[in-house]
Each structure stands twice: as structure tokens, then as C-alpha cells.
Coordinates of C-alpha atoms in Angstrom, one line a residue:
M1 CA 29.1 29.3 -71.7
P2 CA 26.5 31.8 -72.4
Q3 CA 24.0 31.2 -75.1
R4 CA 24.0 34.8 -76.1
F5 CA 27.1 36.9 -76.3
T6 CA 26.6 40.5 -75.1
L7 CA 29.1 43.3 -75.6
R8 CA 30.4 42.8 -72.1
V9 CA 31.2 39.2 -72.8
I10 CA 33.0 40.0 -76.1
F11 CA 34.9 42.8 -74.3
A12 CA 35.9 40.4 -71.5
I13 CA 37.0 37.8 -73.9
T14 CA 39.1 40.4 -75.8
S15 CA 40.6 41.7 -72.6
G16 CA 41.4 38.3 -71.2
S17 CA 43.0 37.3 -74.5
A18 CA 45.1 40.5 -74.4
L19 CA 46.2 39.8 -70.8
L20 CA 47.1 36.2 -71.6
F21 CA 49.0 37.3 -74.7
G22 CA 50.9 39.9 -72.6
A23 CA 51.8 37.2 -70.1
F24 CA 53.1 35.0 -72.9
S25 CA 55.0 37.8 -74.4
A26 CA 56.6 38.7 -71.0
L27 CA 57.6 35.1 -70.5
Q28 CA 59.0 35.0 -74.1
A29 CA 56.9 32.0 -75.0
P30 CA 57.4 30.5 -78.5
V31 CA 54.9 31.7 -81.1
L32 CA 53.9 28.1 -81.9
F33 CA 53.0 27.4 -78.3
V34 CA 51.0 30.6 -78.0
L35 CA 49.0 29.7 -81.2
W36 CA 48.6 26.2 -79.9
F37 CA 47.3 27.4 -76.5
Y38 CA 44.8 29.9 -78.1
G39 CA 43.6 27.1 -80.3
L40 CA 43.1 24.9 -77.3
L41 CA 41.1 27.7 -75.5
M42 CA 38.9 28.2 -78.5
F43 CA 38.3 24.5 -79.0
V44 CA 37.4 24.0 -75.3
A45 CA 35.1 27.0 -75.3
V46 CA 33.2 25.7 -78.3
A47 CA 33.1 22.2 -76.8
Q48 CA 31.7 23.6 -73.6
S49 CA 28.9 25.3 -75.6
F50 CA 27.9 22.3 -77.7
L51 CA 28.9 19.1 -76.1
F52 CA 26.3 17.7 -73.7
R53 CA 24.2 20.8 -74.5
G54 CA 26.4 22.9 -72.2
I55 CA 25.3 21.0 -69.1
R56 CA 28.6 19.3 -68.3
P57 CA 31.4 21.8 -69.0
R58 CA 34.1 19.9 -67.1
A59 CA 33.5 16.7 -69.0
S60 CA 33.4 18.7 -72.2
S61 CA 36.7 20.4 -71.4
I62 CA 38.4 17.1 -70.7
I63 CA 37.2 15.5 -73.9
A64 CA 38.0 18.5 -76.0
G65 CA 41.5 18.8 -74.4
T66 CA 42.2 15.1 -75.1
L67 CA 41.1 15.3 -78.7
Y68 CA 43.0 18.6 -79.3
V69 CA 46.3 17.4 -77.8
V70 CA 46.1 14.0 -79.6
A71 CA 45.3 15.8 -82.9
S72 CA 48.3 18.1 -82.2
C73 CA 50.5 15.2 -81.6
L74 CA 49.4 13.5 -84.8
I75 CA 50.0 16.7 -86.8
A76 CA 53.4 17.0 -85.3
I77 CA 54.2 13.4 -86.3
A78 CA 53.0 14.0 -89.8
V79 CA 55.1 17.2 -90.2
V80 CA 58.2 15.4 -89.0
I81 CA 57.6 12.5 -91.4
A82 CA 56.9 14.8 -94.3
S83 CA 59.9 17.0 -93.7
N84 CA 62.3 14.0 -94.1
V85 CA 64.2 15.1 -91.0
P86 CA 66.7 12.4 -90.0
Y87 CA 65.3 12.5 -86.5
R88 CA 63.0 9.5 -86.2
L89 CA 59.9 10.2 -84.1
S90 CA 58.0 7.2 -82.7
G91 CA 54.3 8.0 -82.6
M92 CA 53.3 5.7 -79.8
P93 CA 55.1 7.5 -76.9
C94 CA 53.9 10.9 -78.2
I95 CA 50.2 9.7 -78.4
C96 CA 50.5 8.0 -75.0
A97 CA 51.8 11.2 -73.5
A98 CA 49.1 13.2 -75.2
V99 CA 46.4 10.9 -73.8
F100 CA 47.6 11.7 -70.3
F101 CA 48.4 15.3 -70.9
G102 CA 45.2 16.1 -72.9
P103 CA 42.6 15.9 -70.1
A104 CA 44.8 18.2 -67.8
A105 CA 45.3 20.7 -70.6
G106 CA 41.5 20.7 -71.4
Y107 CA 40.6 21.1 -67.7
V108 CA 43.0 24.0 -67.3
A109 CA 41.7 25.7 -70.5
G110 CA 38.1 25.1 -69.3
L111 CA 39.0 26.6 -65.9
L112 CA 40.3 29.7 -67.7
V113 CA 37.3 30.1 -69.9
A114 CA 34.9 29.5 -67.0
S115 CA 36.7 31.9 -64.7
L116 CA 36.6 34.6 -67.3
L117 CA 32.8 34.1 -67.9
A118 CA 32.2 34.0 -64.1
V119 CA 33.9 37.4 -63.7
V120 CA 31.6 38.7 -66.4
D121 CA 28.6 37.2 -64.8
I122 CA 29.5 38.8 -61.4
G123 CA 30.1 42.1 -63.1
E124 CA 26.7 42.0 -64.7
R125 CA 25.0 41.2 -61.4
I126 CA 26.7 44.2 -59.7
V127 CA 25.6 46.5 -62.5
K128 CA 22.0 45.2 -62.3
R129 CA 22.0 45.8 -58.6
R130 CA 23.2 49.3 -58.9
R131 CA 20.5 50.1 -61.5
S132 CA 17.6 48.7 -59.5
P133 CA 16.0 51.0 -56.9
S134 CA 17.2 50.4 -53.4
D135 CA 13.9 51.1 -51.6
V136 CA 10.2 51.6 -52.3
D137 CA 10.2 55.4 -52.1
G138 CA 12.2 55.6 -55.3
N139 CA 15.3 57.0 -53.4
T140 CA 18.3 55.6 -55.2
D141 CA 21.0 56.9 -52.8

């Protein structure tokens, strides 16, 4: 994660978010899943910036994914209990599944975030190369 967000990074994040939203819309994904996934992406991006001082993004993604999925599971259990639905949800299988699914979800979210930022970094390097003079004479052909 970059320490400083340039206009290119903000534009890339907005464009990537729009593409992902379009893909979810084309697949007719449920709105709650789309919101949950965007929340996961934001949580993982923030974790990559701050956990381990940004040095270990994979570990940060896995930890953030696990925490996010377990918290989502706990919220779902609380909503089911509070709504007095006759369906009885046992919390332990849900949390066990979340502990196994969380690291994978965090890793995938971290991969998406890192891929987007890698594309931005490559684009910035290409732009910098084109702006620098190609030879000593000042000819920029």
C-alpha cells in the first residue's frame, strides 16, 4: 500500500471498484454480498497499510480476512438470535467455517488490492520513462 495517495491511485481505485461492481451486477450478486465484499476489500487494504508497518502485506491480509469473516459470522448469529426466527443457528459450525474461510478470503482480497496497486505502479513507471529524455543531446524522439 502506498503511503501517499496520488490522483492516479485514487482514479485506479475508483475504476477498479467500478469494474468490480459491474462484474457483480452482471452476475446478479446479492446486494448484501456486494457490500460484504467491498467491506472486506477496505478492511484488508487498511490492514495492509497499518499492520506490521506495511512490510508483510500477505500476513496482514490473512489476519484481516480471518477477523472480518469471523466478525461477519458473529454479526449474522446476533441478527438471527435478535430476530426471533424459528430457525436455530448453531454458532460453532459457523465460526469454525469462518476460521477456515477467512484466511482465503483475506488472501484473495489482498491479491486484488495488490494487483490494482501494481498496475498503478507500472503505469507510473511508464509515464516517468516517457517524460525523461532518451539521450544526452536532448532529442526526445
